[in-house]
Amino acid sequence: MSVAGLKKQFFKASQMMSEKVGGAEGTKLDEDFKELERKADVTSKAVVDVLGKTSEYLQPNPASRAKLSMLNTVSKIRGQVNSPGYPQPEGLLGESMTKYGRDIGEDNSFGGALVDVGEAMKRLAEVKDSLDIDVKQNFIDPLQAIAEKDIKDIQHHLKKLEGRRLDYDYKKKRQGKIPDEEIRQSLEKFHESKEMAESSMHNLLETDVEQVSQLSAFVESLLQYHRQATEILEEVTERLKERVNEAESRPKREFKPKPRQSFDYGDQEPSNGGYSAGPVSPPAYSAAAQAQYPPPPVKRPSVKSKPREPTCKALYDFVPENDGELGFYEGEIITLVRQIDENWFEGKLRGQTGYFPNNYVEVIVPLSH
């Protein structure tokens, strides 16, 4: 920085301290200028705030919002942008619905309905893509241009005006010590900056026709989006009504449980695991001998059957999702420990104990109460 530049910075700093600390009064700007500055300031704040809020409205997700801001308007005009480059929530929901609808089966009422709604949601995502791109091109980009050029120009000229005012006031108060020609040049520069600031603020306020046109384009894009969304939703609503009528007119199938498997343990005969001899016929006695000496009553050994353990059979596979749950496969026999509540059992299987829903099993031997 030159010596003259250093001196000017010193003059401005001294005058600022005199005004803030010493209460010295500087050159006053006229009321028309102040009113113009007030209007330009409010307009500038409106542009910046609406710009940010519009992007948030289109994409609440910060990552998607960043990608939205990087869309190239020129590419859009040339037809090179068909997608904003980020997934829409409607599209993600639609993908999930169509996937599981097809897994369930489109011949199933619920599965078919999921596919219908999923396809509609994916169409809504495409419409939302078009909305984002249109609003970016016709509303956000023009506002961004105002923020980056017009508003920055105003800020630059106002800052320069304040610096020249401080320089002029410092020299004016030291008239006699500072040459009159230097004071006159400072005054001319002050007026020059004031005119440039007024011109830049006036230009911003005179672009209200363009700003209203941009707002109109924004609303038209919204209207087009909602019209297309309404058409899509009306179509899927009619399709769902048809599915409801079909489901109601279809005769209900009664559930007939399969016959339960019975476990017959039979008579248990004591055995030591050795060779079992064949049956021996009792000795024959005459009728007289039998009458005189009736044979003693035969006592059969009483066999106490082992108490049957409470068990159940798995009707479906159960995959545990939480700690403490017991997993099993269809057809496995599970030992029941206790009933937790009306929906859950506690059981044992393969050396593990855990909880499982009672609608996944068929009780074979119930728990004793």
mmCIF file of C-alpha atoms in Angstrom:
data_model
loop_
_atom_site.group_PDB
_atom_site.id
_atom_site.type_symbol
_atom_site.label_atom_id
_atom_site.label_comp_id
_atom_site.label_asym_id
_atom_site.label_seq_id
_atom_site.Cartn_x
_atom_site.Cartn_y
_atom_site.Cartn_z
ATOM 1 C CA MET A 1 0.000 0.000 0.000
ATOM 2 C CA SER A 2 1.280 3.475 -0.919
ATOM 3 C CA VAL A 3 1.985 6.225 1.592
ATOM 4 C CA ALA A 4 -1.129 8.110 0.431
ATOM 5 C CA GLY A 5 -3.189 4.988 0.957
ATOM 6 C CA LEU A 6 -1.819 4.513 4.455
ATOM 7 C CA LYS A 7 -2.598 8.137 5.275
ATOM 8 C CA LYS A 8 -6.174 7.715 4.019
ATOM 9 C CA GLN A 9 -6.660 4.610 6.188
ATOM 10 C CA PHE A 10 -5.324 6.541 9.175
ATOM 11 C CA PHE A 11 -7.693 9.455 8.499
ATOM 12 C CA LYS A 12 -10.720 7.126 8.289
ATOM 13 C CA ALA A 13 -9.798 5.257 11.463
ATOM 14 C CA SER A 14 -9.270 8.512 13.369
ATOM 15 C CA GLN A 15 -12.613 9.928 12.250
ATOM 16 C CA MET A 16 -14.438 6.687 13.152
ATOM 17 C CA MET A 17 -12.970 6.763 16.662
ATOM 18 C CA SER A 18 -13.933 10.428 17.030
ATOM 19 C CA GLU A 19 -17.561 9.634 16.124
ATOM 20 C CA LYS A 20 -17.900 6.487 18.217
ATOM 21 C CA VAL A 21 -15.919 7.530 21.263
ATOM 22 C CA GLY A 22 -15.908 11.308 21.177
ATOM 23 C CA GLY A 23 -19.468 11.746 19.849
ATOM 24 C CA ALA A 24 -18.362 13.781 16.834
ATOM 25 C CA GLU A 25 -20.973 14.160 14.108
ATOM 26 C CA GLY A 26 -20.209 13.221 10.547
ATOM 27 C CA THR A 27 -21.734 14.356 7.282
ATOM 28 C CA LYS A 28 -25.437 13.456 7.227
ATOM 29 C CA LEU A 29 -26.980 11.764 4.212
ATOM 30 C CA ASP A 30 -30.308 13.157 2.993
ATOM 31 C CA GLU A 31 -33.633 11.474 3.845
ATOM 32 C CA ASP A 32 -34.248 10.324 0.278
ATOM 33 C CA PHE A 33 -30.978 8.434 0.335
ATOM 34 C CA LYS A 34 -31.819 6.824 3.703
ATOM 35 C CA GLU A 35 -35.234 5.714 2.470
ATOM 36 C CA LEU A 36 -33.687 4.286 -0.691
ATOM 37 C CA GLU A 37 -31.113 2.458 1.419
ATOM 38 C CA ARG A 38 -33.832 1.059 3.699
ATOM 39 C CA LYS A 39 -35.858 -0.319 0.762
ATOM 40 C CA ALA A 40 -32.797 -1.810 -0.891
ATOM 41 C CA ASP A 41 -31.770 -3.444 2.385
ATOM 42 C CA VAL A 42 -35.194 -5.055 2.896
ATOM 43 C CA THR A 43 -35.255 -6.247 -0.714
ATOM 44 C CA SER A 44 -31.774 -7.710 -0.403
ATOM 45 C CA LYS A 45 -32.694 -9.603 2.764
ATOM 46 C CA ALA A 46 -35.880 -10.881 1.115
ATOM 47 C CA VAL A 47 -33.999 -12.206 -1.917
ATOM 48 C CA VAL A 48 -31.363 -13.990 0.164
ATOM 49 C CA ASP A 49 -33.838 -15.501 2.633
ATOM 50 C CA VAL A 50 -36.381 -16.595 0.015
ATOM 51 C CA LEU A 51 -33.559 -18.122 -2.020
ATOM 52 C CA GLY A 52 -32.477 -20.305 0.898
ATOM 53 C CA LYS A 53 -36.012 -21.233 1.969
ATOM 54 C CA THR A 54 -36.988 -22.217 -1.583
ATOM 55 C CA SER A 55 -34.126 -24.689 -1.771
ATOM 56 C CA GLU A 56 -35.131 -26.086 1.632
ATOM 57 C CA TYR A 57 -38.741 -26.398 0.454
ATOM 58 C CA LEU A 58 -37.721 -28.391 -2.614
ATOM 59 C CA GLN A 59 -35.208 -30.556 -0.760
ATOM 60 C CA PRO A 60 -35.163 -30.639 3.068
ATOM 61 C CA ASN A 61 -32.230 -33.079 2.894
ATOM 62 C CA PRO A 62 -28.990 -31.007 3.010
ATOM 63 C CA ALA A 63 -27.100 -33.474 0.793
ATOM 64 C CA SER A 64 -29.798 -33.383 -1.888
ATOM 65 C CA ARG A 65 -30.005 -29.609 -1.539
ATOM 66 C CA ALA A 66 -26.292 -29.345 -2.281
ATOM 67 C CA LYS A 67 -26.760 -31.396 -5.459
ATOM 68 C CA LEU A 68 -29.721 -29.210 -6.418
ATOM 69 C CA SER A 69 -27.538 -26.104 -6.187
ATOM 70 C CA MET A 70 -25.019 -27.684 -8.583
ATOM 71 C CA LEU A 71 -27.531 -28.225 -11.395
ATOM 72 C CA ASN A 72 -26.339 -26.489 -14.532
ATOM 73 C CA THR A 73 -29.046 -24.320 -16.033
ATOM 74 C CA VAL A 74 -27.356 -24.311 -19.439
ATOM 75 C CA SER A 75 -27.449 -28.117 -19.487
ATOM 76 C CA LYS A 76 -31.142 -28.012 -18.673
ATOM 77 C CA ILE A 77 -31.865 -25.607 -21.536
ATOM 78 C CA ARG A 78 -30.029 -27.906 -23.922
ATOM 79 C CA GLY A 79 -32.063 -30.852 -22.702
ATOM 80 C CA GLN A 80 -29.119 -32.574 -21.053
ATOM 81 C CA VAL A 81 -30.632 -32.787 -17.564
ATOM 82 C CA ASN A 82 -33.468 -35.265 -17.023
ATOM 83 C CA SER A 83 -32.841 -35.931 -13.359
ATOM 84 C CA PRO A 84 -31.463 -33.694 -10.597
ATOM 85 C CA GLY A 85 -29.049 -36.455 -9.581
ATOM 86 C CA TYR A 86 -30.507 -37.401 -6.199
ATOM 87 C CA PRO A 87 -33.339 -39.792 -5.207
ATOM 88 C CA GLN A 88 -36.726 -38.394 -4.336
ATOM 89 C CA PRO A 89 -38.429 -39.792 -1.178
ATOM 90 C CA GLU A 90 -41.439 -40.706 -3.339
ATOM 91 C CA GLY A 91 -39.213 -42.828 -5.557
ATOM 92 C CA LEU A 92 -37.614 -44.660 -2.620
ATOM 93 C CA LEU A 93 -41.031 -45.457 -1.180
ATOM 94 C CA GLY A 94 -42.267 -46.592 -4.589
ATOM 95 C CA GLU A 95 -39.319 -48.964 -5.041
ATOM 96 C CA SER A 96 -39.996 -50.544 -1.645
ATOM 97 C CA MET A 97 -43.701 -51.006 -2.364
ATOM 98 C CA THR A 98 -43.219 -52.559 -5.802
ATOM 99 C CA LYS A 99 -40.499 -54.910 -4.545
ATOM 100 C CA TYR A 100 -42.529 -56.341 -1.686
ATOM 101 C CA GLY A 101 -45.746 -56.276 -3.703
ATOM 102 C CA ARG A 102 -44.134 -58.583 -6.276
ATOM 103 C CA ASP A 103 -42.652 -60.731 -3.504
ATOM 104 C CA ILE A 104 -46.123 -61.205 -2.013
ATOM 105 C CA GLY A 105 -47.574 -61.817 -5.464
ATOM 106 C CA GLU A 106 -49.657 -59.588 -7.702
ATOM 107 C CA ASP A 107 -52.466 -62.173 -7.651
ATOM 108 C CA ASN A 108 -52.794 -61.377 -3.939
ATOM 109 C CA SER A 109 -55.011 -58.343 -3.217
ATOM 110 C CA PHE A 110 -52.512 -56.667 -0.919
ATOM 111 C CA GLY A 111 -49.539 -57.513 -3.125
ATOM 112 C CA GLY A 112 -51.242 -56.150 -6.232
ATOM 113 C CA ALA A 113 -52.294 -52.986 -4.389
ATOM 114 C CA LEU A 114 -48.722 -52.421 -3.211
ATOM 115 C CA VAL A 115 -47.492 -52.658 -6.798
ATOM 116 C CA ASP A 116 -50.163 -50.188 -7.981
ATOM 117 C CA VAL A 117 -49.304 -47.600 -5.328
ATOM 118 C CA GLY A 118 -45.557 -48.186 -5.747
ATOM 119 C CA GLU A 119 -45.713 -47.478 -9.487
ATOM 120 C CA ALA A 120 -47.734 -44.327 -8.770
ATOM 121 C CA MET A 121 -45.133 -43.163 -6.247
ATOM 122 C CA LYS A 122 -42.345 -43.646 -8.788
ATOM 123 C CA ARG A 123 -44.304 -41.535 -11.274
ATOM 124 C CA LEU A 124 -44.680 -38.869 -8.572
ATOM 125 C CA ALA A 125 -40.898 -38.926 -8.136
ATOM 126 C CA GLU A 126 -40.433 -38.201 -11.831
ATOM 127 C CA VAL A 127 -42.868 -35.284 -11.601
ATOM 128 C CA LYS A 128 -40.987 -34.006 -8.542
ATOM 129 C CA ASP A 129 -37.725 -34.174 -10.518
ATOM 130 C CA SER A 130 -39.284 -31.917 -13.156
ATOM 131 C CA LEU A 131 -40.484 -29.494 -10.474
ATOM 132 C CA ASP A 132 -37.023 -29.215 -8.921
ATOM 133 C CA ILE A 133 -35.354 -28.586 -12.278
ATOM 134 C CA ASP A 134 -37.971 -26.030 -13.424
ATOM 135 C CA VAL A 135 -37.860 -24.068 -10.177
ATOM 136 C CA LYS A 136 -34.058 -24.132 -10.191
ATOM 137 C CA GLN A 137 -33.962 -22.733 -13.729
ATOM 138 C CA ASN A 138 -36.821 -20.214 -13.612
ATOM 139 C CA PHE A 139 -36.732 -18.980 -10.018
ATOM 140 C CA ILE A 140 -33.667 -19.941 -7.973
ATOM 141 C CA ASP A 141 -31.041 -19.125 -10.615
ATOM 142 C CA PRO A 142 -32.416 -15.606 -11.353
ATOM 143 C CA LEU A 143 -32.577 -14.857 -7.626
ATOM 144 C CA GLN A 144 -29.056 -16.189 -7.239
ATOM 145 C CA ALA A 145 -27.878 -13.820 -9.963
ATOM 146 C CA ILE A 146 -29.403 -10.877 -8.076
ATOM 147 C CA ALA A 147 -27.726 -11.982 -4.852
ATOM 148 C CA GLU A 148 -24.337 -12.482 -6.483
ATOM 149 C CA LYS A 149 -24.291 -9.310 -8.604
ATOM 150 C CA ASP A 150 -26.770 -6.572 -7.729
ATOM 151 C CA ILE A 151 -26.729 -7.017 -3.950
ATOM 152 C CA LYS A 152 -22.959 -7.368 -3.827
ATOM 153 C CA ASP A 153 -22.598 -4.206 -5.940
ATOM 154 C CA ILE A 154 -24.773 -2.287 -3.477
ATOM 155 C CA GLN A 155 -22.756 -3.546 -0.516
ATOM 156 C CA HIS A 156 -19.517 -2.585 -2.269
ATOM 157 C CA HIS A 157 -20.666 0.960 -3.087
ATOM 158 C CA LEU A 158 -22.111 1.575 0.384
ATOM 159 C CA LYS A 159 -18.874 0.428 2.008
ATOM 160 C CA LYS A 160 -16.864 2.681 -0.308
ATOM 161 C CA LEU A 161 -19.238 5.586 0.392
ATOM 162 C CA GLU A 162 -18.748 5.203 4.147
ATOM 163 C CA GLY A 163 -14.975 5.187 3.752
ATOM 164 C CA ARG A 164 -14.973 8.331 1.625
ATOM 165 C CA ARG A 165 -17.334 10.063 4.042
ATOM 166 C CA LEU A 166 -14.961 9.385 6.929
ATOM 167 C CA ASP A 167 -12.015 10.639 4.869
ATOM 168 C CA TYR A 168 -13.858 13.840 3.894
ATOM 169 C CA ASP A 169 -15.064 14.556 7.460
ATOM 170 C CA TYR A 170 -11.552 14.081 8.871
ATOM 171 C CA LYS A 171 -10.038 16.522 6.384
ATOM 172 C CA LYS A 172 -12.913 19.020 6.705
ATOM 173 C CA LYS A 173 -12.385 19.280 10.481
ATOM 174 C CA ARG A 174 -8.727 20.002 9.883
ATOM 175 C CA GLN A 175 -9.269 22.752 7.357
ATOM 176 C CA GLY A 176 -6.221 25.030 7.379
ATOM 177 C CA LYS A 177 -3.888 22.178 8.184
ATOM 178 C CA ILE A 178 -4.895 20.279 5.086
ATOM 179 C CA PRO A 179 -4.889 21.988 1.680
ATOM 180 C CA ASP A 180 -8.314 23.087 0.390
ATOM 181 C CA GLU A 181 -7.733 21.286 -2.896
ATOM 182 C CA GLU A 182 -7.320 17.992 -1.083
ATOM 183 C CA ILE A 183 -10.543 18.623 0.876
ATOM 184 C CA ARG A 184 -12.370 19.516 -2.363
ATOM 185 C CA GLN A 185 -11.207 16.251 -4.014
ATOM 186 C CA SER A 186 -12.390 14.254 -0.993
ATOM 187 C CA LEU A 187 -15.814 15.902 -1.251
ATOM 188 C CA GLU A 188 -16.044 15.110 -4.968
ATOM 189 C CA LYS A 189 -15.166 11.474 -4.342
ATOM 190 C CA PHE A 190 -17.765 11.311 -1.567
ATOM 191 C CA HIS A 191 -20.478 12.626 -3.920
ATOM 192 C CA GLU A 192 -19.307 10.262 -6.640
ATOM 193 C CA SER A 193 -19.651 7.235 -4.329
ATOM 194 C CA LYS A 194 -23.045 8.468 -3.121
ATOM 195 C CA GLU A 195 -24.338 8.647 -6.700
ATOM 196 C CA MET A 196 -23.007 5.171 -7.525
ATOM 197 C CA ALA A 197 -24.621 3.720 -4.391
ATOM 198 C CA GLU A 198 -27.933 5.420 -5.217
ATOM 199 C CA SER A 199 -27.754 4.115 -8.779
ATOM 200 C CA SER A 200 -27.084 0.521 -7.717
ATOM 201 C CA MET A 201 -29.937 0.584 -5.160
ATOM 202 C CA HIS A 202 -32.282 2.151 -7.705
ATOM 203 C CA ASN A 203 -31.441 -0.559 -10.246
ATOM 204 C CA LEU A 204 -32.253 -3.273 -7.721
ATOM 205 C CA LEU A 205 -35.611 -1.762 -6.844
ATOM 206 C CA GLU A 206 -36.498 -1.239 -10.503
ATOM 207 C CA THR A 207 -36.172 -4.977 -11.235
ATOM 208 C CA ASP A 208 -39.452 -5.675 -9.414
ATOM 209 C CA VAL A 209 -41.136 -6.567 -12.734
ATOM 210 C CA GLU A 210 -38.573 -9.296 -13.333
ATOM 211 C CA GLN A 211 -38.904 -10.516 -9.759
ATOM 212 C CA VAL A 212 -42.691 -10.747 -10.047
ATOM 213 C CA SER A 213 -42.294 -12.672 -13.312
ATOM 214 C CA GLN A 214 -39.936 -15.085 -11.583
ATOM 215 C CA LEU A 215 -42.452 -15.573 -8.767
ATOM 216 C CA SER A 216 -45.127 -16.241 -11.357
ATOM 217 C CA ALA A 217 -42.936 -18.886 -12.995
ATOM 218 C CA PHE A 218 -42.397 -20.486 -9.580
ATOM 219 C CA VAL A 219 -46.132 -20.700 -8.902
ATOM 220 C CA GLU A 220 -46.808 -22.066 -12.411
ATOM 221 C CA SER A 221 -44.258 -24.830 -11.812
ATOM 222 C CA LEU A 222 -45.967 -25.697 -8.533
ATOM 223 C CA LEU A 223 -49.372 -25.706 -10.199
ATOM 224 C CA GLN A 224 -48.160 -28.005 -12.966
ATOM 225 C CA TYR A 225 -46.613 -30.353 -10.396
ATOM 226 C CA HIS A 226 -49.790 -30.557 -8.324
ATOM 227 C CA ARG A 227 -51.961 -31.088 -11.397
ATOM 228 C CA GLN A 228 -49.834 -33.997 -12.563
ATOM 229 C CA ALA A 229 -49.664 -35.401 -9.026
ATOM 230 C CA THR A 230 -53.463 -35.164 -8.741
ATOM 231 C CA GLU A 231 -53.931 -37.068 -11.992
ATOM 232 C CA ILE A 232 -51.582 -39.837 -10.839
ATOM 233 C CA LEU A 233 -53.239 -40.137 -7.435
ATOM 234 C CA GLU A 234 -56.748 -40.129 -8.914
ATOM 235 C CA GLU A 235 -55.777 -42.976 -11.242
ATOM 236 C CA VAL A 236 -54.346 -45.107 -8.456
ATOM 237 C CA THR A 237 -57.337 -44.306 -6.223
ATOM 238 C CA GLU A 238 -59.738 -45.676 -8.851
ATOM 239 C CA ARG A 239 -57.588 -48.774 -9.235
ATOM 240 C CA LEU A 240 -57.572 -49.356 -5.483
ATOM 241 C CA LYS A 241 -61.377 -49.001 -5.348
ATOM 242 C CA GLU A 242 -61.625 -51.731 -7.985
ATOM 243 C CA ARG A 243 -59.346 -53.948 -5.955
ATOM 244 C CA VAL A 244 -61.417 -53.372 -2.823
ATOM 245 C CA ASN A 245 -64.603 -54.345 -4.692
ATOM 246 C CA GLU A 246 -62.910 -57.446 -6.114
ATOM 247 C CA ALA A 247 -61.672 -58.475 -2.678
ATOM 248 C CA GLU A 248 -65.108 -57.956 -1.102
ATOM 249 C CA SER A 249 -66.915 -59.922 -3.819
ATOM 250 C CA ARG A 250 -64.507 -62.861 -3.597
ATOM 251 C CA PRO A 251 -65.850 -65.671 -1.341
ATOM 252 C CA LYS A 252 -63.929 -65.993 1.862
ATOM 253 C CA ARG A 253 -61.952 -69.166 2.361
ATOM 254 C CA GLU A 254 -62.475 -70.843 5.698
ATOM 255 C CA PHE A 255 -59.432 -71.945 7.596
ATOM 256 C CA LYS A 256 -59.396 -75.668 8.240
ATOM 257 C CA PRO A 257 -56.581 -76.709 10.550
ATOM 258 C CA LYS A 258 -54.763 -79.886 9.677
ATOM 259 C CA PRO A 259 -55.373 -82.851 11.987
ATOM 260 C CA ARG A 260 -52.994 -82.782 14.884
ATOM 261 C CA GLN A 261 -50.410 -85.510 15.155
ATOM 262 C CA SER A 262 -51.050 -87.793 18.135
ATOM 263 C CA PHE A 263 -48.186 -89.296 20.091
ATOM 264 C CA ASP A 264 -48.870 -92.875 21.307
ATOM 265 C CA TYR A 265 -46.175 -94.040 23.634
ATOM 266 C CA GLY A 266 -47.831 -97.496 24.067
ATOM 267 C CA ASP A 267 -47.160 -100.007 26.857
ATOM 268 C CA GLN A 268 -43.714 -99.819 28.267
ATOM 269 C CA GLU A 269 -42.170 -103.167 29.168
ATOM 270 C CA PRO A 270 -39.226 -103.388 31.549
ATOM 271 C CA SER A 271 -36.116 -104.511 29.794
ATOM 272 C CA ASN A 272 -32.471 -104.687 30.681
ATOM 273 C CA GLY A 273 -31.464 -104.625 27.058
ATOM 274 C CA GLY A 274 -30.649 -108.332 26.969
ATOM 275 C CA TYR A 275 -32.138 -111.267 25.088
ATOM 276 C CA SER A 276 -35.846 -111.675 25.625
ATOM 277 C CA ALA A 277 -37.025 -115.286 25.763
ATOM 278 C CA GLY A 278 -40.183 -116.390 24.070
ATOM 279 C CA PRO A 279 -43.433 -116.798 26.019
ATOM 280 C CA VAL A 280 -43.714 -119.991 28.160
ATOM 281 C CA SER A 281 -47.063 -121.783 28.262
ATOM 282 C CA PRO A 282 -48.428 -122.341 31.770
ATOM 283 C CA PRO A 283 -48.738 -125.991 32.949
ATOM 284 C CA ALA A 284 -52.002 -127.747 32.252
ATOM 285 C CA TYR A 285 -54.175 -128.781 35.195
ATOM 286 C CA SER A 286 -57.261 -131.021 35.293
ATOM 287 C CA ALA A 287 -60.632 -129.483 35.828
ATOM 288 C CA ALA A 288 -60.916 -131.111 39.283
ATOM 289 C CA ALA A 289 -57.561 -129.843 40.332
ATOM 290 C CA GLN A 290 -58.398 -126.399 39.091
ATOM 291 C CA ALA A 291 -61.637 -126.488 41.049
ATOM 292 C CA GLN A 292 -59.912 -127.696 44.225
ATOM 293 C CA TYR A 293 -56.810 -125.598 43.815
ATOM 294 C CA PRO A 294 -57.689 -122.489 41.896
ATOM 295 C CA PRO A 295 -54.619 -120.703 40.514
ATOM 296 C CA PRO A 296 -53.574 -117.551 42.287
ATOM 297 C CA PRO A 297 -54.606 -114.329 40.609
ATOM 298 C CA VAL A 298 -51.977 -113.066 38.200
ATOM 299 C CA LYS A 299 -50.567 -109.716 39.184
ATOM 300 C CA ARG A 300 -49.364 -107.656 36.281
ATOM 301 C CA PRO A 301 -46.493 -105.344 37.046
ATOM 302 C CA SER A 302 -47.691 -101.750 37.160
ATOM 303 C CA VAL A 303 -45.808 -99.567 34.691
ATOM 304 C CA LYS A 304 -45.780 -95.887 35.444
ATOM 305 C CA SER A 305 -45.732 -93.947 32.216
ATOM 306 C CA LYS A 306 -43.272 -91.071 32.069
ATOM 307 C CA PRO A 307 -45.111 -87.717 32.262
ATOM 308 C CA ARG A 308 -45.337 -86.059 28.851
ATOM 309 C CA GLU A 309 -43.316 -82.865 28.557
ATOM 310 C CA PRO A 310 -45.139 -79.709 27.394
ATOM 311 C CA THR A 311 -44.170 -79.267 23.737
ATOM 312 C CA CYS A 312 -45.184 -77.468 20.579
ATOM 313 C CA LYS A 313 -44.442 -77.828 16.882
ATOM 314 C CA ALA A 314 -43.161 -74.950 14.712
ATOM 315 C CA LEU A 315 -45.569 -74.060 11.898
ATOM 316 C CA TYR A 316 -43.203 -71.560 10.275
ATOM 317 C CA ASP A 317 -39.588 -70.441 10.432
ATOM 318 C CA PHE A 318 -38.976 -67.796 13.107
ATOM 319 C CA VAL A 319 -35.898 -65.562 12.817
ATOM 320 C CA PRO A 320 -35.093 -63.742 16.097
ATOM 321 C CA GLU A 321 -34.866 -59.963 15.788
ATOM 322 C CA ASN A 322 -34.185 -59.052 19.433
ATOM 323 C CA ASP A 323 -32.026 -60.356 22.253
ATOM 324 C CA GLY A 324 -33.671 -63.185 24.205
ATOM 325 C CA GLU A 325 -35.787 -64.516 21.308
ATOM 326 C CA LEU A 326 -35.570 -68.189 20.304
ATOM 327 C CA GLY A 327 -35.210 -69.011 16.611
ATOM 328 C CA PHE A 328 -36.440 -72.215 14.979
ATOM 329 C CA TYR A 329 -37.356 -73.830 11.668
ATOM 330 C CA GLU A 330 -40.681 -75.172 10.476
ATOM 331 C CA GLY A 331 -41.403 -78.658 11.839
ATOM 332 C CA GLU A 332 -39.078 -78.500 14.857
ATOM 333 C CA ILE A 333 -40.422 -79.653 18.253
ATOM 334 C CA ILE A 334 -39.885 -77.077 21.008
ATOM 335 C CA THR A 335 -40.108 -77.712 24.741
ATOM 336 C CA LEU A 336 -42.445 -75.239 26.422
ATOM 337 C CA VAL A 337 -41.180 -73.619 29.633
ATOM 338 C CA ARG A 338 -43.931 -71.128 30.391
ATOM 339 C CA GLN A 339 -46.405 -68.745 28.787
ATOM 340 C CA ILE A 340 -45.258 -65.148 29.055
ATOM 341 C CA ASP A 341 -48.578 -63.569 28.029
ATOM 342 C CA GLU A 342 -51.381 -64.195 25.570
ATOM 343 C CA ASN A 343 -49.000 -63.768 22.613
ATOM 344 C CA TRP A 344 -45.613 -65.161 23.691
ATOM 345 C CA PHE A 345 -44.166 -68.450 24.962
ATOM 346 C CA GLU A 346 -40.807 -69.222 26.545
ATOM 347 C CA GLY A 347 -39.262 -72.458 25.301
ATOM 348 C CA LYS A 348 -36.104 -74.554 24.922
ATOM 349 C CA LEU A 349 -34.538 -75.915 21.765
ATOM 350 C CA ARG A 350 -31.061 -77.262 21.043
ATOM 351 C CA GLY A 351 -29.826 -76.238 24.496
ATOM 352 C CA GLN A 352 -31.035 -72.641 24.139
ATOM 353 C CA THR A 353 -33.876 -70.892 25.942
ATOM 354 C CA GLY A 354 -35.773 -67.915 24.591
ATOM 355 C CA TYR A 355 -39.080 -66.281 23.695
ATOM 356 C CA PHE A 356 -41.182 -66.706 20.565
ATOM 357 C CA PRO A 357 -44.700 -65.735 19.343
ATOM 358 C CA ASN A 358 -47.379 -68.352 19.960
ATOM 359 C CA ASN A 359 -48.946 -67.882 16.501
ATOM 360 C CA TYR A 360 -45.828 -69.458 14.956
ATOM 361 C CA VAL A 361 -46.380 -72.822 16.688
ATOM 362 C CA GLU A 362 -49.008 -75.492 17.324
ATOM 363 C CA VAL A 363 -49.205 -76.739 20.900
ATOM 364 C CA ILE A 364 -48.855 -80.539 21.158
ATOM 365 C CA VAL A 365 -48.732 -81.045 24.918
ATOM 366 C CA PRO A 366 -50.081 -77.994 26.747
ATOM 367 C CA LEU A 367 -48.521 -76.440 29.798
ATOM 368 C CA SER A 368 -50.008 -77.586 33.091
ATOM 369 C CA HIS A 369 -51.718 -74.861 35.075
#
